[in-house]
PDB file of C-alpha atoms in Angstrom:
ATOM      1  CA  UNK A   1      -9.678  20.003  18.929  1.00 60.00           C
ATOM      2  CA  UNK A   2     -11.723  19.265  15.653  1.00 70.00           C
ATOM      3  CA  UNK A   3      -9.543  20.210  12.461  1.00 72.00           C
ATOM      4  CA  UNK A   4      -9.609  23.255  11.188  1.00 82.00           C
ATOM      5  CA  UNK A   5     -10.382  22.895   7.540  1.00 86.00           C
ATOM      6  CA  UNK A   6     -10.671  26.249   6.321  1.00 88.00           C
ATOM      7  CA  UNK A   7      -6.847  26.537   7.049  1.00 89.00           C
ATOM      8  CA  UNK A   8      -6.330  22.706   5.704  1.00 90.00           C
ATOM      9  CA  UNK A   9      -8.030  24.130   2.399  1.00 91.00           C
ATOM     10  CA  UNK A  10      -5.805  26.810   1.895  1.00 91.00           C
ATOM     11  CA  UNK A  11      -2.743  24.604   2.711  1.00 91.00           C
ATOM     12  CA  UNK A  12      -3.559  21.768   0.166  1.00 91.00           C
ATOM     13  CA  UNK A  13      -4.303  24.698  -2.439  1.00 91.00           C
ATOM     14  CA  UNK A  14      -0.880  26.384  -1.594  1.00 90.00           C
ATOM     15  CA  UNK A  15       0.928  22.649  -2.278  1.00 88.00           C
ATOM     16  CA  UNK A  16      -0.933  22.387  -5.531  1.00 88.00           C
ATOM     17  CA  UNK A  17      -0.450  25.633  -6.770  1.00 88.00           C
ATOM     18  CA  UNK A  18       2.711  27.326  -5.352  1.00 83.00           C
ATOM     19  CA  UNK A  19       2.312  30.066  -3.837  1.00 87.00           C
ATOM     20  CA  UNK A  20      -0.575  31.863  -1.389  1.00 90.00           C
ATOM     21  CA  UNK A  21      -1.364  34.206  -3.956  1.00 89.00           C
ATOM     22  CA  UNK A  22      -2.668  31.078  -6.699  1.00 89.00           C
ATOM     23  CA  UNK A  23      -3.841  29.148  -3.824  1.00 90.00           C
ATOM     24  CA  UNK A  24      -6.342  32.571  -3.000  1.00 92.00           C
ATOM     25  CA  UNK A  25      -7.491  32.637  -6.461  1.00 92.00           C
ATOM     26  CA  UNK A  26      -7.996  28.615  -6.561  1.00 90.00           C
ATOM     27  CA  UNK A  27     -10.588  29.473  -3.383  1.00 91.00           C
ATOM     28  CA  UNK A  28     -12.041  32.381  -4.493  1.00 92.00           C
ATOM     29  CA  UNK A  29     -10.817  34.686  -1.611  1.00 93.00           C
ATOM     30  CA  UNK A  30      -8.178  37.228  -1.090  1.00 93.00           C
ATOM     31  CA  UNK A  31      -4.576  37.054  -0.561  1.00 91.00           C
ATOM     32  CA  UNK A  32      -4.734  38.206   3.167  1.00 92.00           C
ATOM     33  CA  UNK A  33      -7.623  36.272   4.044  1.00 93.00           C
ATOM     34  CA  UNK A  34      -5.665  32.835   2.865  1.00 92.00           C
ATOM     35  CA  UNK A  35      -2.518  33.990   4.740  1.00 91.00           C
ATOM     36  CA  UNK A  36      -4.902  34.867   7.894  1.00 93.00           C
ATOM     37  CA  UNK A  37      -6.472  31.084   8.040  1.00 92.00           C
ATOM     38  CA  UNK A  38      -3.022  29.575   7.530  1.00 92.00           C
ATOM     39  CA  UNK A  39      -1.422  31.866  10.525  1.00 91.00           C
ATOM     40  CA  UNK A  40      -4.791  31.149  12.599  1.00 92.00           C
ATOM     41  CA  UNK A  41      -4.309  27.521  11.976  1.00 91.00           C
ATOM     42  CA  UNK A  42      -0.559  27.351  12.710  1.00 90.00           C
ATOM     43  CA  UNK A  43      -1.097  29.478  16.096  1.00 91.00           C
ATOM     44  CA  UNK A  44      -3.814  26.996  17.102  1.00 89.00           C
ATOM     45  CA  UNK A  45      -1.657  24.108  16.604  1.00 88.00           C
ATOM     46  CA  UNK A  46       1.617  25.515  17.340  1.00 88.00           C
ATOM     47  CA  UNK A  47       3.100  24.431  13.975  1.00 89.00           C
ATOM     48  CA  UNK A  48       5.109  25.947  11.093  1.00 91.00           C
ATOM     49  CA  UNK A  49       3.360  24.834   8.044  1.00 90.00           C
ATOM     50  CA  UNK A  50       4.832  27.358   5.658  1.00 90.00           C
ATOM     51  CA  UNK A  51       8.008  29.010   5.328  1.00 87.00           C
ATOM     52  CA  UNK A  52       7.321  32.691   3.912  1.00 81.00           C
ATOM     53  CA  UNK A  53      10.606  34.572   2.055  1.00 75.00           C
ATOM     54  CA  UNK A  54      10.934  37.193  -0.504  1.00 70.00           C
ATOM     55  CA  UNK A  55      10.724  34.167  -2.922  1.00 72.00           C
ATOM     56  CA  UNK A  56       7.556  33.192  -2.179  1.00 71.00           C
ATOM     57  CA  UNK A  57       5.823  30.460   0.082  1.00 79.00           C
ATOM     58  CA  UNK A  58       6.982  27.296   0.871  1.00 85.00           C
ATOM     59  CA  UNK A  59       5.562  24.342   2.538  1.00 90.00           C
ATOM     60  CA  UNK A  60       7.593  22.745   5.483  1.00 91.00           C
ATOM     61  CA  UNK A  61       8.009  19.161   6.340  1.00 91.00           C
ATOM     62  CA  UNK A  62       5.191  19.296   8.873  1.00 91.00           C
ATOM     63  CA  UNK A  63       3.233  21.285   6.239  1.00 89.00           C
ATOM     64  CA  UNK A  64       3.389  18.545   3.497  1.00 91.00           C
ATOM     65  CA  UNK A  65       2.384  16.121   6.212  1.00 92.00           C
ATOM     66  CA  UNK A  66      -0.316  18.314   7.027  1.00 91.00           C
ATOM     67  CA  UNK A  67      -1.320  18.699   3.687  1.00 90.00           C
ATOM     68  CA  UNK A  68      -1.122  15.121   2.758  1.00 89.00           C
ATOM     69  CA  UNK A  69      -3.776  14.044   5.541  1.00 89.00           C
ATOM     70  CA  UNK A  70      -6.056  16.744   4.158  1.00 88.00           C
ATOM     71  CA  UNK A  71      -6.104  15.998   0.995  1.00 88.00           C
ATOM     72  CA  UNK A  72      -7.222  12.469   2.087  1.00 88.00           C
ATOM     73  CA  UNK A  73      -9.725  13.779   4.350  1.00 87.00           C
ATOM     74  CA  UNK A  74     -11.583  16.433   1.470  1.00 87.00           C
ATOM     75  CA  UNK A  75     -11.566  13.450  -0.829  1.00 85.00           C
ATOM     76  CA  UNK A  76     -13.597  11.402   1.720  1.00 84.00           C
ATOM     77  CA  UNK A  77     -15.931  14.161   2.215  1.00 83.00           C
ATOM     78  CA  UNK A  78     -16.059  14.651  -1.426  1.00 79.00           C
ATOM     79  CA  UNK A  79     -17.104  10.796  -1.606  1.00 78.00           C
ATOM     80  CA  UNK A  80     -19.476  11.401   0.795  1.00 80.00           C
ATOM     81  CA  UNK A  81     -21.087  14.051  -0.376  1.00 79.00           C
ATOM     82  CA  UNK A  82     -21.513  12.275  -4.077  1.00 71.00           C
ATOM     83  CA  UNK A  83     -23.150   9.555  -2.328  1.00 66.00           C
ATOM     84  CA  UNK A  84     -25.679  11.615  -0.308  1.00 67.00           C
ATOM     85  CA  UNK A  85     -26.096  13.654  -3.388  1.00 68.00           C
ATOM     86  CA  UNK A  86     -27.111   9.987  -5.234  1.00 61.00           C
ATOM     87  CA  UNK A  87     -29.160   8.886  -1.975  1.00 60.00           C
ATOM     88  CA  UNK A  88     -31.194  12.333  -2.154  1.00 67.00           C
ATOM     89  CA  UNK A  89     -31.219  11.873  -6.001  1.00 59.00           C
ATOM     90  CA  UNK A  90     -32.852   8.196  -5.597  1.00 58.00           C
ATOM     91  CA  UNK A  91     -35.120   9.127  -3.014  1.00 53.00           C
ATOM     92  CA  UNK A  92     -36.509  11.906  -4.931  1.00 58.00           C
ATOM     93  CA  UNK A  93     -37.178  10.180  -8.243  1.00 66.00           C
ATOM     94  CA  UNK A  94     -38.377   7.250  -6.371  1.00 79.00           C
ATOM     95  CA  UNK A  95     -41.974   7.645  -5.091  1.00 90.00           C
ATOM     96  CA  UNK A  96     -44.610   5.300  -4.085  1.00 92.00           C
ATOM     97  CA  UNK A  97     -48.026   6.872  -4.263  1.00 94.00           C
ATOM     98  CA  UNK A  98     -51.368   4.444  -2.531  1.00 95.00           C
ATOM     99  CA  UNK A  99     -54.855   5.827  -3.631  1.00 95.00           C
ATOM    100  CA  UNK A 100     -58.370   4.736  -3.124  1.00 93.00           C
ATOM    101  CA  UNK A 101     -60.213   3.995  -6.218  1.00 88.00           C
ATOM    102  CA  UNK A 102     -62.334   7.043  -6.907  1.00 86.00           C
ATOM    103  CA  UNK A 103     -58.836   9.579  -6.299  1.00 90.00           C
ATOM    104  CA  UNK A 104     -56.809   7.217  -8.165  1.00 91.00           C
ATOM    105  CA  UNK A 105     -58.979   7.280 -11.120  1.00 87.00           C
ATOM    106  CA  UNK A 106     -60.047  10.793 -11.453  1.00 86.00           C
ATOM    107  CA  UNK A 107     -57.505  12.696  -9.680  1.00 90.00           C
ATOM    108  CA  UNK A 108     -53.638  11.309  -9.090  1.00 92.00           C
ATOM    109  CA  UNK A 109     -52.895  10.944 -12.639  1.00 91.00           C
ATOM    110  CA  UNK A 110     -54.086  14.895 -13.113  1.00 91.00           C
ATOM    111  CA  UNK A 111     -51.618  15.423 -10.506  1.00 93.00           C
ATOM    112  CA  UNK A 112     -48.997  13.046 -11.448  1.00 91.00           C
ATOM    113  CA  UNK A 113     -48.653  14.179 -14.785  1.00 91.00           C
ATOM    114  CA  UNK A 114     -47.940  17.985 -13.126  1.00 92.00           C
ATOM    115  CA  UNK A 115     -45.450  16.541 -10.959  1.00 91.00           C
ATOM    116  CA  UNK A 116     -43.710  14.617 -14.029  1.00 88.00           C
ATOM    117  CA  UNK A 117     -43.563  18.212 -15.991  1.00 89.00           C
ATOM    118  CA  UNK A 118     -41.641  19.655 -12.730  1.00 87.00           C
ATOM    119  CA  UNK A 119     -39.675  16.654 -11.970  1.00 85.00           C
ATOM    120  CA  UNK A 120     -38.900  14.708 -15.115  1.00 82.00           C
ATOM    121  CA  UNK A 121     -36.613  12.230 -13.113  1.00 80.00           C
ATOM    122  CA  UNK A 122     -39.494  11.666 -11.184  1.00 81.00           C
ATOM    123  CA  UNK A 123     -40.781   7.926 -11.310  1.00 84.00           C
ATOM    124  CA  UNK A 124     -43.876   7.670  -9.286  1.00 89.00           C
ATOM    125  CA  UNK A 125     -45.426   4.566  -8.321  1.00 89.00           C
ATOM    126  CA  UNK A 126     -49.109   4.051  -8.199  1.00 93.00           C
ATOM    127  CA  UNK A 127     -50.704   1.450  -6.297  1.00 93.00           C
ATOM    128  CA  UNK A 128     -54.658   1.201  -6.087  1.00 93.00           C
ATOM    129  CA  UNK A 129     -56.274  -0.224  -3.227  1.00 92.00           C
ATOM    130  CA  UNK A 130     -59.412   0.952  -1.138  1.00 92.00           C
ATOM    131  CA  UNK A 131     -58.790   3.491   2.012  1.00 93.00           C
ATOM    132  CA  UNK A 132     -58.485   0.931   4.876  1.00 93.00           C
ATOM    133  CA  UNK A 133     -55.332  -0.227   3.048  1.00 94.00           C
ATOM    134  CA  UNK A 134     -54.144   2.803   1.779  1.00 96.00           C
ATOM    135  CA  UNK A 135     -53.602   3.424   5.174  1.00 96.00           C
ATOM    136  CA  UNK A 136     -52.101   0.453   6.095  1.00 96.00           C
ATOM    137  CA  UNK A 137     -49.314   0.578   3.321  1.00 95.00           C
ATOM    138  CA  UNK A 138     -48.349   4.427   4.782  1.00 96.00           C
ATOM    139  CA  UNK A 139     -47.882   2.761   8.458  1.00 96.00           C
ATOM    140  CA  UNK A 140     -45.949   0.046   7.109  1.00 95.00           C
ATOM    141  CA  UNK A 141     -43.518   2.119   4.989  1.00 92.00           C
ATOM    142  CA  UNK A 142     -44.653   0.544   1.452  1.00 93.00           C
ATOM    143  CA  UNK A 143     -46.171   3.761   0.320  1.00 94.00           C
ATOM    144  CA  UNK A 144     -44.969   7.210   0.442  1.00 93.00           C
ATOM    145  CA  UNK A 145     -47.918   9.041   0.616  1.00 95.00           C
ATOM    146  CA  UNK A 146     -51.515   7.682   0.440  1.00 96.00           C
ATOM    147  CA  UNK A 147     -54.986   9.746  -0.927  1.00 96.00           C
ATOM    148  CA  UNK A 148     -58.106   8.470   0.823  1.00 95.00           C
ATOM    149  CA  UNK A 149     -61.703   8.951   0.790  1.00 91.00           C
ATOM    150  CA  UNK A 150     -62.858   8.156   4.066  1.00 89.00           C
ATOM    151  CA  UNK A 151     -64.223  10.153   7.081  1.00 88.00           C
ATOM    152  CA  UNK A 152     -62.426   8.247   9.199  1.00 88.00           C
ATOM    153  CA  UNK A 153     -58.909   9.900   9.158  1.00 93.00           C
ATOM    154  CA  UNK A 154     -56.042   8.051  10.927  1.00 94.00           C
ATOM    155  CA  UNK A 155     -54.826  10.053  14.326  1.00 94.00           C
ATOM    156  CA  UNK A 156     -51.373   8.281  13.960  1.00 95.00           C
ATOM    157  CA  UNK A 157     -50.659   9.452  10.581  1.00 96.00           C
ATOM    158  CA  UNK A 158     -49.972  12.939   9.328  1.00 96.00           C
ATOM    159  CA  UNK A 159     -53.174  14.324   7.360  1.00 96.00           C
ATOM    160  CA  UNK A 160     -53.886  17.053   4.816  1.00 95.00           C
ATOM    161  CA  UNK A 161     -57.468  17.638   3.099  1.00 93.00           C
ATOM    162  CA  UNK A 162     -56.850  18.050  -0.602  1.00 92.00           C
ATOM    163  CA  UNK A 163     -60.301  18.439  -1.320  1.00 89.00           C
ATOM    164  CA  UNK A 164     -64.169  17.099  -1.213  1.00 88.00           C
ATOM    165  CA  UNK A 165     -66.198  14.809  -2.713  1.00 88.00           C
ATOM    166  CA  UNK A 166     -69.885  13.707  -2.783  1.00 91.00           C
ATOM    167  CA  UNK A 167     -71.663  10.621  -3.369  1.00 93.00           C
ATOM    168  CA  UNK A 168     -74.430   9.606  -5.128  1.00 94.00           C
ATOM    169  CA  UNK A 169     -77.242   7.350  -5.368  1.00 96.00           C
ATOM    170  CA  UNK A 170     -77.866   5.585  -8.741  1.00 97.00           C
ATOM    171  CA  UNK A 171     -80.660   3.293 -10.345  1.00 97.00           C
ATOM    172  CA  UNK A 172     -81.732   1.420 -13.395  1.00 97.00           C
ATOM    173  CA  UNK A 173     -84.365   3.192 -15.651  1.00 96.00           C
ATOM    174  CA  UNK A 174     -87.009   1.184 -14.696  1.00 96.00           C
ATOM    175  CA  UNK A 175     -86.500   1.570 -11.087  1.00 96.00           C
ATOM    176  CA  UNK A 176     -89.024   3.031  -9.110  1.00 95.00           C
ATOM    177  CA  UNK A 177     -86.881   5.537  -7.828  1.00 96.00           C
ATOM    178  CA  UNK A 178     -85.892   6.782 -11.036  1.00 94.00           C
ATOM    179  CA  UNK A 179     -89.302   8.018 -11.759  1.00 91.00           C
ATOM    180  CA  UNK A 180     -90.143   9.655  -8.213  1.00 90.00           C
ATOM    181  CA  UNK A 181     -90.949  13.248  -7.662  1.00 90.00           C
ATOM    182  CA  UNK A 182     -89.452  13.366  -4.194  1.00 94.00           C
ATOM    183  CA  UNK A 183     -86.416  12.329  -2.773  1.00 95.00           C
ATOM    184  CA  UNK A 184     -85.734   8.997  -1.522  1.00 95.00           C
ATOM    185  CA  UNK A 185     -85.534   9.490   2.717  1.00 94.00           C
ATOM    186  CA  UNK A 186     -83.454   7.518   5.160  1.00 94.00           C
ATOM    187  CA  UNK A 187     -85.749   4.273   6.066  1.00 94.00           C
ATOM    188  CA  UNK A 188     -86.300   3.856   2.325  1.00 95.00           C
ATOM    189  CA  UNK A 189     -82.659   3.893   1.412  1.00 95.00           C
ATOM    190  CA  UNK A 190     -81.855   1.493   4.958  1.00 95.00           C
ATOM    191  CA  UNK A 191     -84.539  -1.259   3.564  1.00 95.00           C
ATOM    192  CA  UNK A 192     -83.744  -1.292   0.159  1.00 96.00           C
ATOM    193  CA  UNK A 193     -81.015  -3.927  -0.974  1.00 97.00           C
ATOM    194  CA  UNK A 194     -78.147  -1.979  -2.750  1.00 97.00           C
ATOM    195  CA  UNK A 195     -75.081  -2.350  -4.755  1.00 97.00           C
ATOM    196  CA  UNK A 196     -72.269  -1.103  -2.758  1.00 96.00           C
ATOM    197  CA  UNK A 197     -68.473  -0.993  -2.455  1.00 93.00           C
ATOM    198  CA  UNK A 198     -66.675  -3.326  -0.093  1.00 92.00           C
ATOM    199  CA  UNK A 199     -66.608  -3.050   3.725  1.00 91.00           C
ATOM    200  CA  UNK A 200     -62.997  -0.701   4.195  1.00 87.00           C
ATOM    201  CA  UNK A 201     -63.940   1.411   1.151  1.00 89.00           C
ATOM    202  CA  UNK A 202     -64.122   5.180   1.784  1.00 89.00           C
ATOM    203  CA  UNK A 203     -67.375   5.091  -0.185  1.00 91.00           C
ATOM    204  CA  UNK A 204     -68.945   2.525   1.856  1.00 92.00           C
ATOM    205  CA  UNK A 205     -67.879   3.985   4.877  1.00 91.00           C
ATOM    206  CA  UNK A 206     -69.038   7.298   4.052  1.00 92.00           C
ATOM    207  CA  UNK A 207     -72.260   6.143   3.133  1.00 94.00           C
ATOM    208  CA  UNK A 208     -72.734   4.110   6.392  1.00 93.00           C
ATOM    209  CA  UNK A 209     -72.025   7.124   8.115  1.00 92.00           C
ATOM    210  CA  UNK A 210     -74.097   9.306   6.389  1.00 92.00           C
ATOM    211  CA  UNK A 211     -77.081   6.913   6.595  1.00 93.00           C
ATOM    212  CA  UNK A 212     -76.752   6.106  10.152  1.00 92.00           C
ATOM    213  CA  UNK A 213     -77.609   2.009   9.970  1.00 91.00           C
ATOM    214  CA  UNK A 214     -76.033  -0.706   7.982  1.00 91.00           C
ATOM    215  CA  UNK A 215     -77.297  -1.112   4.608  1.00 94.00           C
ATOM    216  CA  UNK A 216     -79.158  -4.053   3.167  1.00 95.00           C
ATOM    217  CA  UNK A 217     -76.646  -5.546   0.491  1.00 96.00           C
ATOM    218  CA  UNK A 218     -77.610  -6.815  -2.688  1.00 96.00           C
ATOM    219  CA  UNK A 219     -74.187  -6.994  -4.208  1.00 96.00           C
ATOM    220  CA  UNK A 220     -70.778  -5.621  -3.047  1.00 95.00           C
ATOM    221  CA  UNK A 221     -68.091  -4.646  -5.576  1.00 93.00           C
ATOM    222  CA  UNK A 222     -64.500  -4.344  -5.678  1.00 88.00           C
ATOM    223  CA  UNK A 223     -64.358  -1.611  -8.256  1.00 88.00           C
ATOM    224  CA  UNK A 224     -66.221   1.521  -9.548  1.00 89.00           C
ATOM    225  CA  UNK A 225     -66.983  -0.027 -13.028  1.00 90.00           C
ATOM    226  CA  UNK A 226     -68.383  -3.465 -11.520  1.00 93.00           C
ATOM    227  CA  UNK A 227     -70.544  -1.418  -9.476  1.00 95.00           C
ATOM    228  CA  UNK A 228     -71.833   0.796 -11.842  1.00 95.00           C
ATOM    229  CA  UNK A 229     -72.225  -2.450 -14.249  1.00 95.00           C
ATOM    230  CA  UNK A 230     -74.423  -3.612 -11.741  1.00 96.00           C
ATOM    231  CA  UNK A 231     -76.413  -1.018 -11.531  1.00 97.00           C
ATOM    232  CA  UNK A 232     -77.123  -0.779 -15.361  1.00 96.00           C
ATOM    233  CA  UNK A 233     -77.954  -4.527 -15.359  1.00 96.00           C
ATOM    234  CA  UNK A 234     -80.694  -3.894 -13.346  1.00 96.00           C
ATOM    235  CA  UNK A 235     -79.376  -5.652 -10.359  1.00 96.00           C
ATOM    236  CA  UNK A 236     -80.079  -2.851  -7.574  1.00 97.00           C
ATOM    237  CA  UNK A 237     -79.757   0.702  -7.156  1.00 97.00           C
ATOM    238  CA  UNK A 238     -75.882   1.688  -6.164  1.00 96.00           C
ATOM    239  CA  UNK A 239     -73.895   3.997  -4.283  1.00 96.00           C
ATOM    240  CA  UNK A 240     -70.848   5.280  -5.790  1.00 94.00           C
ATOM    241  CA  UNK A 241     -69.003   8.860  -6.453  1.00 92.00           C
ATOM    242  CA  UNK A 242     -70.461  11.748  -8.037  1.00 91.00           C
ATOM    243  CA  UNK A 243     -67.524  11.943 -10.795  1.00 87.00           C
ATOM    244  CA  UNK A 244     -67.213   8.065 -11.487  1.00 89.00           C
ATOM    245  CA  UNK A 245     -71.166   8.211 -12.876  1.00 92.00           C
ATOM    246  CA  UNK A 246     -71.093  11.188 -15.164  1.00 92.00           C
ATOM    247  CA  UNK A 247     -70.593   9.236 -18.255  1.00 91.00           C
ATOM    248  CA  UNK A 248     -73.298   6.620 -17.421  1.00 94.00           C
ATOM    249  CA  UNK A 249     -75.735   9.219 -16.512  1.00 95.00           C
ATOM    250  CA  UNK A 250     -75.253  11.265 -19.496  1.00 94.00           C
ATOM    251  CA  UNK A 251     -75.854   7.847 -21.421  1.00 94.00           C
ATOM    252  CA  UNK A 252     -78.861   7.432 -19.648  1.00 95.00           C
ATOM    253  CA  UNK A 253     -77.942   3.946 -18.384  1.00 96.00           C
ATOM    254  CA  UNK A 254     -78.573   5.181 -15.082  1.00 96.00           C
ATOM    255  CA  UNK A 255     -80.323   7.406 -13.541  1.00 96.00           C
ATOM    256  CA  UNK A 256     -79.422  10.252 -10.579  1.00 96.00           C
ATOM    257  CA  UNK A 257     -81.667   9.483  -7.286  1.00 96.00           C
ATOM    258  CA  UNK A 258     -82.527  12.335  -5.452  1.00 95.00           C
ATOM    259  CA  UNK A 259     -82.537  11.330  -1.285  1.00 95.00           C
ATOM    260  CA  UNK A 260     -82.152  13.658   1.553  1.00 93.00           C
ATOM    261  CA  UNK A 261     -78.905  11.914   3.002  1.00 92.00           C
ATOM    262  CA  UNK A 262     -75.782  14.352   2.768  1.00 89.00           C
ATOM    263  CA  UNK A 263     -72.990  11.882   1.396  1.00 89.00           C
ATOM    264  CA  UNK A 264     -70.283  14.391   1.149  1.00 90.00           C
ATOM    265  CA  UNK A 265     -66.578  13.523   2.300  1.00 90.00           C
ATOM    266  CA  UNK A 266     -63.100  14.721   2.514  1.00 90.00           C
ATOM    267  CA  UNK A 267     -60.704  13.761   0.255  1.00 93.00           C
ATOM    268  CA  UNK A 268     -56.950  13.297   2.179  1.00 95.00           C
ATOM    269  CA  UNK A 269     -53.431  12.775   1.849  1.00 96.00           C
ATOM    270  CA  UNK A 270     -51.711  10.823   4.806  1.00 97.00           C
ATOM    271  CA  UNK A 271     -47.967  10.357   5.347  1.00 96.00           C
ATOM    272  CA  UNK A 272     -46.126   8.961   7.891  1.00 95.00           C
ATOM    273  CA  UNK A 273     -44.754  11.321  11.047  1.00 93.00           C
ATOM    274  CA  UNK A 274     -41.722   9.449  11.139  1.00 90.00           C
ATOM    275  CA  UNK A 275     -40.322   9.690   7.832  1.00 86.00           C
ATOM    276  CA  UNK A 276     -39.186  12.602   6.030  1.00 85.00           C
ATOM    277  CA  UNK A 277     -41.039  13.323   2.868  1.00 88.00           C
ATOM    278  CA  UNK A 278     -38.572  13.722  -0.446  1.00 87.00           C
ATOM    279  CA  UNK A 279     -39.079  16.867  -2.351  1.00 87.00           C
ATOM    280  CA  UNK A 280     -41.429  14.903  -5.067  1.00 89.00           C
ATOM    281  CA  UNK A 281     -44.013  14.069  -2.395  1.00 92.00           C
ATOM    282  CA  UNK A 282     -43.447  17.365  -1.319  1.00 92.00           C
ATOM    283  CA  UNK A 283     -44.576  18.645  -4.272  1.00 91.00           C
ATOM    284  CA  UNK A 284     -47.083  16.163  -5.059  1.00 93.00           C
ATOM    285  CA  UNK A 285     -49.105  17.200  -1.965  1.00 94.00           C
ATOM    286  CA  UNK A 286     -48.567  20.662  -3.127  1.00 94.00           C
ATOM    287  CA  UNK A 287     -49.956  20.612  -6.516  1.00 93.00           C
ATOM    288  CA  UNK A 288     -52.788  18.479  -4.933  1.00 93.00           C
ATOM    289  CA  UNK A 289     -53.968  20.818  -2.248  1.00 91.00           C
ATOM    290  CA  UNK A 290     -53.538  23.681  -4.931  1.00 88.00           C
ATOM    291  CA  UNK A 291     -56.134  21.647  -7.428  1.00 67.00           C
ATOM    292  CA  UNK A 292     -58.573  21.328  -4.611  1.00 51.00           C
ATOM    293  CA  UNK A 293     -60.704  23.944  -5.738  1.00 40.00           C
ATOM    294  CA  UNK A 294     -61.941  22.433  -8.897  1.00 42.00           C
ATOM    295  CA  UNK A 295     -62.054  18.952  -7.749  1.00 44.00           C
ATOM    296  CA  UNK A 296     -66.004  19.052  -8.156  1.00 43.00           C
ATOM    297  CA  UNK A 297     -67.279  17.260 -11.342  1.00 40.00           C
TER     298      UNK A 297
END
């Protein structure tokens, strides 16, 4: 039989405060309820734990022994609860986020700012890698959440769409495409050497899927800044996230090129189905999802 914790709690309180009435007040219950718990415990175990008289109630020798064991048990329960709360607090504070380049550069900082406003004790860590590496980090457990920008969604992870993004083809103002009055078609895109992100990036995978062919590579860049810089330098037209090139277009450093290719992509958050999300991780997912309506540049 499992111990009667409610009865033991009353017994310990009687031992500490000297009477059933005082014990009941300390526990926030009525005196009849406290007496009923003690009687139920005595009947269950066939013991007399409290001697009741007109002068009050006193613990028997057996009652004092049980009260001592109960006190030790409650101290252990309190230590267990304190330990669990400490672990949960650390679990909620420490949030490891991996994000692909565009999401990390233009969206995640805003989301983390809102998260910190809600949970000031949160200490998120942001790792910026391409989409394939984001998925790997979530799988291996070195990231709690991963934000990716690719149409290739992992089937072994939990996935939630948080928005949509689009790619743009941009060229140096002196390039022939910058002066065209008709869209560039698929064949022209496939034949023209381009500045592209590295294999494994969501930008590269989205463009290849939209193009339906392997593009010609003039240069591969592992960062958006270096990709845009290569286009500004006149190396070749480039494929980049729309939001990442707004300033360069406004400054006249590059020119957006109209194409017939629809290169939109989902922005998603992924996490392991095997590991429970902390409260801060759940909050970040909710913040990102709620912000999806205003994510377009």
